[in-house]
């Protein structure tokens, strides 16, 4: 029988082909559909997969460059590629999207991204829930937490994304009983609140 590569030549940047493969050849690669949303942050999936591998190696995300990224094919990072902050935020958003129940108002299935994450140029006031993460700047990346009518600011720079995520977890644990919408972030759910315990 002919292989997948013979019928569907895969090239970097081809999520449409991967999506088609996942629906037509799912018996051969059943989990690819689960991975596709993680690749949507960039049209250059080859760079993205390479960079995620670099960020995952070692300890404490040592190669993390919040306002840029890594070398790719002996070339320096450029603004055509996502920053490491964008990659990490997208992976976290996608992970949470996969665990929150689908909302019929958002048929694309990105419940966390559409309800709890606001990204410039969209204004902070357009948040759909009582609280949301807000990316107020793309270059350099800067994140804030929106709670009610307040903007909770943390320091700028390398740790801004991580500090904002920790602040969100703290808020959810203390003010929302550890719940992100209907999903428990405590030990009986996604077990993410241990990060701040």
PDB file of N, CA and C in Angstrom, residues 66-140:
ATOM      1  N   UNK A  66      12.379  36.130  25.889  1.00  0.00           N
ATOM      2  CA  UNK A  66      11.021  36.656  25.939  1.00  0.00           C
ATOM      3  C   UNK A  66      10.675  37.572  24.773  1.00  0.00           C
ATOM      4  N   UNK A  67      11.637  38.378  24.293  1.00  0.00           N
ATOM      5  CA  UNK A  67      11.335  39.357  23.255  1.00  0.00           C
ATOM      6  C   UNK A  67      11.802  38.931  21.868  1.00  0.00           C
ATOM      7  N   UNK A  68      12.301  37.700  21.761  1.00  0.00           N
ATOM      8  CA  UNK A  68      12.755  37.197  20.463  1.00  0.00           C
ATOM      9  C   UNK A  68      12.605  35.679  20.472  1.00  0.00           C
ATOM     10  N   UNK A  69      13.479  35.003  19.774  1.00  0.00           N
ATOM     11  CA  UNK A  69      13.444  33.544  19.722  1.00  0.00           C
ATOM     12  C   UNK A  69      14.841  33.020  19.508  1.00  0.00           C
ATOM     13  N   UNK A  70      14.938  31.854  18.911  1.00  0.00           N
ATOM     14  CA  UNK A  70      16.238  31.237  18.718  1.00  0.00           C
ATOM     15  C   UNK A  70      16.705  31.295  17.277  1.00  0.00           C
ATOM     16  N   UNK A  71      17.930  30.847  17.074  1.00  0.00           N
ATOM     17  CA  UNK A  71      18.459  30.742  15.715  1.00  0.00           C
ATOM     18  C   UNK A  71      17.705  29.646  14.975  1.00  0.00           C
ATOM     19  N   UNK A  72      17.635  29.826  13.672  1.00  0.00           N
ATOM     20  CA  UNK A  72      16.938  28.853  12.850  1.00  0.00           C
ATOM     21  C   UNK A  72      17.679  28.713  11.530  1.00  0.00           C
ATOM     22  N   UNK A  73      18.147  27.519  11.273  1.00  0.00           N
ATOM     23  CA  UNK A  73      18.923  27.252  10.053  1.00  0.00           C
ATOM     24  C   UNK A  73      20.048  28.270   9.898  1.00  0.00           C
ATOM     25  N   UNK A  74      20.814  28.462  10.955  1.00  0.00           N
ATOM     26  CA  UNK A  74      21.958  29.379  11.007  1.00  0.00           C
ATOM     27  C   UNK A  74      21.591  30.843  10.779  1.00  0.00           C
ATOM     28  N   UNK A  75      20.317  31.179  10.910  1.00  0.00           N
ATOM     29  CA  UNK A  75      19.886  32.572  10.796  1.00  0.00           C
ATOM     30  C   UNK A  75      19.396  33.055  12.152  1.00  0.00           C
ATOM     31  N   UNK A  76      19.606  34.330  12.424  1.00  0.00           N
ATOM     32  CA  UNK A  76      19.109  34.909  13.662  1.00  0.00           C
ATOM     33  C   UNK A  76      17.592  35.046  13.601  1.00  0.00           C
ATOM     34  N   UNK A  77      16.967  35.085  14.781  1.00  0.00           N
ATOM     35  CA  UNK A  77      15.523  35.275  14.861  1.00  0.00           C
ATOM     36  C   UNK A  77      15.157  36.611  14.228  1.00  0.00           C
ATOM     37  N   UNK A  78      13.961  36.687  13.612  1.00  0.00           N
ATOM     38  CA  UNK A  78      13.453  37.951  13.076  1.00  0.00           C
ATOM     39  C   UNK A  78      11.970  38.062  13.407  1.00  0.00           C
ATOM     40  N   UNK A  79      11.395  39.225  13.208  1.00  0.00           N
ATOM     41  CA  UNK A  79      10.008  39.477  13.608  1.00  0.00           C
ATOM     42  C   UNK A  79       8.976  38.727  12.774  1.00  0.00           C
ATOM     43  N   UNK A  80       9.405  38.020  11.750  1.00  0.00           N
ATOM     44  CA  UNK A  80       8.491  37.156  11.006  1.00  0.00           C
ATOM     45  C   UNK A  80       8.173  35.887  11.792  1.00  0.00           C
ATOM     46  N   UNK A  81       9.012  35.580  12.772  1.00  0.00           N
ATOM     47  CA  UNK A  81       8.845  34.390  13.608  1.00  0.00           C
ATOM     48  C   UNK A  81       8.234  34.796  14.944  1.00  0.00           C
ATOM     49  N   UNK A  82       7.521  33.886  15.609  1.00  0.00           N
ATOM     50  CA  UNK A  82       6.937  34.243  16.908  1.00  0.00           C
ATOM     51  C   UNK A  82       8.019  34.370  17.980  1.00  0.00           C
ATOM     52  N   UNK A  83       7.777  35.255  18.942  1.00  0.00           N
ATOM     53  CA  UNK A  83       8.686  35.342  20.090  1.00  0.00           C
ATOM     54  C   UNK A  83       8.453  34.115  20.960  1.00  0.00           C
ATOM     55  N   UNK A  84       9.415  33.843  21.827  1.00  0.00           N
ATOM     56  CA  UNK A  84       9.239  32.740  22.771  1.00  0.00           C
ATOM     57  C   UNK A  84       8.029  32.979  23.660  1.00  0.00           C
ATOM     58  N   UNK A  85       7.780  34.233  24.027  1.00  0.00           N
ATOM     59  CA  UNK A  85       6.600  34.549  24.840  1.00  0.00           C
ATOM     60  C   UNK A  85       5.319  34.175  24.093  1.00  0.00           C
ATOM     61  N   UNK A  86       5.267  34.471  22.797  1.00  0.00           N
ATOM     62  CA  UNK A  86       4.090  34.114  22.000  1.00  0.00           C
ATOM     63  C   UNK A  86       3.923  32.601  21.935  1.00  0.00           C
ATOM     64  N   UNK A  87       5.022  31.888  21.762  1.00  0.00           N
ATOM     65  CA  UNK A  87       4.959  30.426  21.679  1.00  0.00           C
ATOM     66  C   UNK A  87       4.441  29.846  22.992  1.00  0.00           C
ATOM     67  N   UNK A  88       5.010  30.276  24.114  1.00  0.00           N
ATOM     68  CA  UNK A  88       4.593  29.749  25.419  1.00  0.00           C
ATOM     69  C   UNK A  88       3.134  30.091  25.690  1.00  0.00           C
ATOM     70  N   UNK A  89       2.745  31.338  25.452  1.00  0.00           N
ATOM     71  CA  UNK A  89       1.354  31.735  25.695  1.00  0.00           C
ATOM     72  C   UNK A  89       0.400  30.950  24.812  1.00  0.00           C
ATOM     73  N   UNK A  90       0.777  30.745  23.563  1.00  0.00           N
ATOM     74  CA  UNK A  90      -0.081  29.980  22.650  1.00  0.00           C
ATOM     75  C   UNK A  90      -0.210  28.530  23.122  1.00  0.00           C
ATOM     76  N   UNK A  91       0.877  27.930  23.567  1.00  0.00           N
ATOM     77  CA  UNK A  91       0.817  26.544  24.047  1.00  0.00           C
ATOM     78  C   UNK A  91      -0.066  26.428  25.286  1.00  0.00           C
ATOM     79  N   UNK A  92       0.053  27.373  26.208  1.00  0.00           N
ATOM     80  CA  UNK A  92      -0.784  27.352  27.412  1.00  0.00           C
ATOM     81  C   UNK A  92      -2.250  27.571  27.032  1.00  0.00           C
ATOM     82  N   UNK A  93      -2.512  28.539  26.163  1.00  0.00           N
ATOM     83  CA  UNK A  93      -3.889  28.790  25.719  1.00  0.00           C
ATOM     84  C   UNK A  93      -4.480  27.565  25.037  1.00  0.00           C
ATOM     85  N   UNK A  94      -3.698  26.932  24.181  1.00  0.00           N
ATOM     86  CA  UNK A  94      -4.173  25.754  23.457  1.00  0.00           C
ATOM     87  C   UNK A  94      -4.442  24.607  24.414  1.00  0.00           C
ATOM     88  N   UNK A  95      -3.565  24.426  25.407  1.00  0.00           N
ATOM     89  CA  UNK A  95      -3.779  23.388  26.411  1.00  0.00           C
ATOM     90  C   UNK A  95      -5.094  23.633  27.154  1.00  0.00           C
ATOM     91  N   UNK A  96      -5.313  24.867  27.589  1.00  0.00           N
ATOM     92  CA  UNK A  96      -6.554  25.184  28.305  1.00  0.00           C
ATOM     93  C   UNK A  96      -7.766  25.103  27.385  1.00  0.00           C
ATOM     94  N   UNK A  97      -7.612  25.496  26.116  1.00  0.00           N
ATOM     95  CA  UNK A  97      -8.693  25.334  25.136  1.00  0.00           C
ATOM     96  C   UNK A  97      -9.133  23.869  25.061  1.00  0.00           C
ATOM     97  N   UNK A  98      -8.164  22.966  25.115  1.00  0.00           N
ATOM     98  CA  UNK A  98      -8.472  21.540  24.968  1.00  0.00           C
ATOM     99  C   UNK A  98      -9.170  20.958  26.193  1.00  0.00           C
ATOM    100  N   UNK A  99      -9.139  21.674  27.324  1.00  0.00           N
ATOM    101  CA  UNK A  99      -9.765  21.165  28.538  1.00  0.00           C
ATOM    102  C   UNK A  99     -11.064  21.867  28.920  1.00  0.00           C
ATOM    103  N   UNK A 100     -11.299  23.031  28.374  1.00  0.00           N
ATOM    104  CA  UNK A 100     -12.556  23.722  28.652  1.00  0.00           C
ATOM    105  C   UNK A 100     -13.626  23.205  27.697  1.00  0.00           C
ATOM    106  N   UNK A 101     -14.862  23.068  28.175  1.00  0.00           N
ATOM    107  CA  UNK A 101     -15.918  22.609  27.270  1.00  0.00           C
ATOM    108  C   UNK A 101     -16.156  23.619  26.149  1.00  0.00           C
ATOM    109  N   UNK A 102     -16.527  23.099  25.014  1.00  0.00           N
ATOM    110  CA  UNK A 102     -16.814  23.977  23.871  1.00  0.00           C
ATOM    111  C   UNK A 102     -18.012  24.861  24.176  1.00  0.00           C
ATOM    112  N   UNK A 103     -17.909  26.102  23.714  1.00  0.00           N
ATOM    113  CA  UNK A 103     -18.992  27.052  23.874  1.00  0.00           C
ATOM    114  C   UNK A 103     -19.634  27.225  22.506  1.00  0.00           C
ATOM    115  N   UNK A 104     -20.945  27.033  22.380  1.00  0.00           N
ATOM    116  CA  UNK A 104     -21.592  27.151  21.068  1.00  0.00           C
ATOM    117  C   UNK A 104     -21.428  28.526  20.421  1.00  0.00           C
ATOM    118  N   UNK A 105     -21.119  29.543  21.246  1.00  0.00           N
ATOM    119  CA  UNK A 105     -20.897  30.879  20.674  1.00  0.00           C
ATOM    120  C   UNK A 105     -19.563  30.953  19.935  1.00  0.00           C
ATOM    121  N   UNK A 106     -18.659  29.996  20.228  1.00  0.00           N
ATOM    122  CA  UNK A 106     -17.331  29.982  19.610  1.00  0.00           C
ATOM    123  C   UNK A 106     -17.098  28.600  19.010  1.00  0.00           C
ATOM    124  N   UNK A 107     -17.670  28.344  17.826  1.00  0.00           N
ATOM    125  CA  UNK A 107     -17.645  26.999  17.244  1.00  0.00           C
ATOM    126  C   UNK A 107     -16.244  26.491  16.893  1.00  0.00           C
ATOM    127  N   UNK A 108     -15.256  27.377  16.834  1.00  0.00           N
ATOM    128  CA  UNK A 108     -13.908  26.919  16.502  1.00  0.00           C
ATOM    129  C   UNK A 108     -13.262  26.157  17.660  1.00  0.00           C
ATOM    130  N   UNK A 109     -13.914  26.129  18.825  1.00  0.00           N
ATOM    131  CA  UNK A 109     -13.446  25.319  19.937  1.00  0.00           C
ATOM    132  C   UNK A 109     -12.338  25.917  20.770  1.00  0.00           C
ATOM    133  N   UNK A 110     -12.087  27.188  20.660  1.00  0.00           N
ATOM    134  CA  UNK A 110     -10.997  27.825  21.408  1.00  0.00           C
ATOM    135  C   UNK A 110     -11.596  28.647  22.563  1.00  0.00           C
ATOM    136  N   UNK A 111     -12.197  27.940  23.509  1.00  0.00           N
ATOM    137  CA  UNK A 111     -12.933  28.585  24.593  1.00  0.00           C
ATOM    138  C   UNK A 111     -12.045  29.482  25.447  1.00  0.00           C
ATOM    139  N   UNK A 112     -10.879  28.995  25.876  1.00  0.00           N
ATOM    140  CA  UNK A 112     -10.007  29.835  26.698  1.00  0.00           C
ATOM    141  C   UNK A 112      -9.537  31.049  25.896  1.00  0.00           C
ATOM    142  N   UNK A 113      -9.051  30.798  24.694  1.00  0.00           N
ATOM    143  CA  UNK A 113      -8.503  31.867  23.865  1.00  0.00           C
ATOM    144  C   UNK A 113      -9.537  32.945  23.561  1.00  0.00           C
ATOM    145  N   UNK A 114     -10.763  32.553  23.287  1.00  0.00           N
ATOM    146  CA  UNK A 114     -11.772  33.547  22.924  1.00  0.00           C
ATOM    147  C   UNK A 114     -12.423  34.223  24.124  1.00  0.00           C
ATOM    148  N   UNK A 115     -12.443  33.563  25.281  1.00  0.00           N
ATOM    149  CA  UNK A 115     -13.123  34.138  26.436  1.00  0.00           C
ATOM    150  C   UNK A 115     -12.193  34.711  27.499  1.00  0.00           C
ATOM    151  N   UNK A 116     -10.969  34.185  27.606  1.00  0.00           N
ATOM    152  CA  UNK A 116     -10.100  34.574  28.717  1.00  0.00           C
ATOM    153  C   UNK A 116      -8.772  35.174  28.273  1.00  0.00           C
ATOM    154  N   UNK A 117      -8.609  35.459  26.989  1.00  0.00           N
ATOM    155  CA  UNK A 117      -7.359  36.022  26.490  1.00  0.00           C
ATOM    156  C   UNK A 117      -7.682  37.108  25.468  1.00  0.00           C
ATOM    157  N   UNK A 118      -7.192  38.308  25.736  1.00  0.00           N
ATOM    158  CA  UNK A 118      -7.394  39.451  24.842  1.00  0.00           C
ATOM    159  C   UNK A 118      -6.016  39.884  24.362  1.00  0.00           C
ATOM    160  N   UNK A 119      -5.881  40.062  23.062  1.00  0.00           N
ATOM    161  CA  UNK A 119      -4.579  40.410  22.491  1.00  0.00           C
ATOM    162  C   UNK A 119      -4.712  41.686  21.673  1.00  0.00           C
ATOM    163  N   UNK A 120      -3.778  42.613  21.907  1.00  0.00           N
ATOM    164  CA  UNK A 120      -3.767  43.844  21.144  1.00  0.00           C
ATOM    165  C   UNK A 120      -3.764  43.506  19.655  1.00  0.00           C
ATOM    166  N   UNK A 121      -4.423  44.231  18.812  1.00  0.00           N
ATOM    167  CA  UNK A 121      -4.967  45.573  18.934  1.00  0.00           C
ATOM    168  C   UNK A 121      -6.368  45.627  19.539  1.00  0.00           C
ATOM    169  N   UNK A 122      -6.928  44.478  19.915  1.00  0.00           N
ATOM    170  CA  UNK A 122      -8.236  44.494  20.574  1.00  0.00           C
ATOM    171  C   UNK A 122      -8.069  45.183  21.924  1.00  0.00           C
ATOM    172  N   UNK A 123      -9.014  46.000  22.291  1.00  0.00           N
ATOM    173  CA  UNK A 123      -8.939  46.775  23.534  1.00  0.00           C
ATOM    174  C   UNK A 123      -9.286  45.908  24.735  1.00  0.00           C
ATOM    175  N   UNK A 124      -8.660  46.209  25.861  1.00  0.00           N
ATOM    176  CA  UNK A 124      -8.872  45.466  27.098  1.00  0.00           C
ATOM    177  C   UNK A 124     -10.336  45.457  27.514  1.00  0.00           C
ATOM    178  N   UNK A 125     -11.068  46.522  27.218  1.00  0.00           N
ATOM    179  CA  UNK A 125     -12.464  46.637  27.634  1.00  0.00           C
ATOM    180  C   UNK A 125     -13.366  45.611  26.953  1.00  0.00           C
ATOM    181  N   UNK A 126     -12.879  44.951  25.916  1.00  0.00           N
ATOM    182  CA  UNK A 126     -13.718  44.005  25.182  1.00  0.00           C
ATOM    183  C   UNK A 126     -13.684  42.600  25.777  1.00  0.00           C
ATOM    184  N   UNK A 127     -13.027  42.433  26.920  1.00  0.00           N
ATOM    185  CA  UNK A 127     -12.972  41.097  27.513  1.00  0.00           C
ATOM    186  C   UNK A 127     -14.385  40.562  27.732  1.00  0.00           C
ATOM    187  N   UNK A 128     -14.519  39.251  27.611  1.00  0.00           N
ATOM    188  CA  UNK A 128     -15.834  38.633  27.654  1.00  0.00           C
ATOM    189  C   UNK A 128     -16.190  38.096  29.029  1.00  0.00           C
ATOM    190  N   UNK A 129     -15.228  37.989  29.912  1.00  0.00           N
ATOM    191  CA  UNK A 129     -15.448  37.448  31.251  1.00  0.00           C
ATOM    192  C   UNK A 129     -15.008  38.449  32.298  1.00  0.00           C
ATOM    193  N   UNK A 130     -15.265  38.121  33.568  1.00  0.00           N
ATOM    194  CA  UNK A 130     -14.886  38.987  34.688  1.00  0.00           C
ATOM    195  C   UNK A 130     -13.372  39.184  34.768  1.00  0.00           C
ATOM    196  N   UNK A 131     -12.625  38.223  34.258  1.00  0.00           N
ATOM    197  CA  UNK A 131     -11.157  38.283  34.291  1.00  0.00           C
ATOM    198  C   UNK A 131     -10.610  37.745  32.969  1.00  0.00           C
ATOM    199  N   UNK A 132      -9.428  38.221  32.611  1.00  0.00           N
ATOM    200  CA  UNK A 132      -8.801  37.763  31.372  1.00  0.00           C
ATOM    201  C   UNK A 132      -7.330  38.157  31.365  1.00  0.00           C
ATOM    202  N   UNK A 133      -6.542  37.383  30.650  1.00  0.00           N
ATOM    203  CA  UNK A 133      -5.173  37.783  30.353  1.00  0.00           C
ATOM    204  C   UNK A 133      -5.234  38.774  29.202  1.00  0.00           C
ATOM    205  N   UNK A 134      -4.377  39.786  29.247  1.00  0.00           N
ATOM    206  CA  UNK A 134      -4.362  40.798  28.198  1.00  0.00           C
ATOM    207  C   UNK A 134      -2.932  40.999  27.725  1.00  0.00           C
ATOM    208  N   UNK A 135      -2.689  40.746  26.443  1.00  0.00           N
ATOM    209  CA  UNK A 135      -1.390  41.044  25.855  1.00  0.00           C
ATOM    210  C   UNK A 135      -1.491  42.435  25.255  1.00  0.00           C
ATOM    211  N   UNK A 136      -0.887  43.402  25.954  1.00  0.00           N
ATOM    212  CA  UNK A 136      -1.009  44.805  25.555  1.00  0.00           C
ATOM    213  C   UNK A 136       0.020  45.219  24.516  1.00  0.00           C
ATOM    214  N   UNK A 137       1.049  44.404  24.330  1.00  0.00           N
ATOM    215  CA  UNK A 137       2.084  44.716  23.342  1.00  0.00           C
ATOM    216  C   UNK A 137       2.615  43.410  22.757  1.00  0.00           C
ATOM    217  N   UNK A 138       2.832  43.416  21.438  1.00  0.00           N
ATOM    218  CA  UNK A 138       3.376  42.235  20.759  1.00  0.00           C
ATOM    219  C   UNK A 138       4.905  42.285  20.741  1.00  0.00           C
ATOM    220  N   UNK A 139       5.472  43.431  20.344  1.00  0.00           N
ATOM    221  CA  UNK A 139       6.935  43.614  20.284  1.00  0.00           C
ATOM    222  C   UNK A 139       7.312  44.863  21.051  1.00  0.00           C
ATOM    223  N   UNK A 140       7.898  44.784  22.206  1.00  0.00           N
ATOM    224  CA  UNK A 140       8.170  43.556  22.955  1.00  0.00           C
ATOM    225  C   UNK A 140       6.884  43.050  23.601  1.00  0.00           C
TER     226      UNK A 140
END
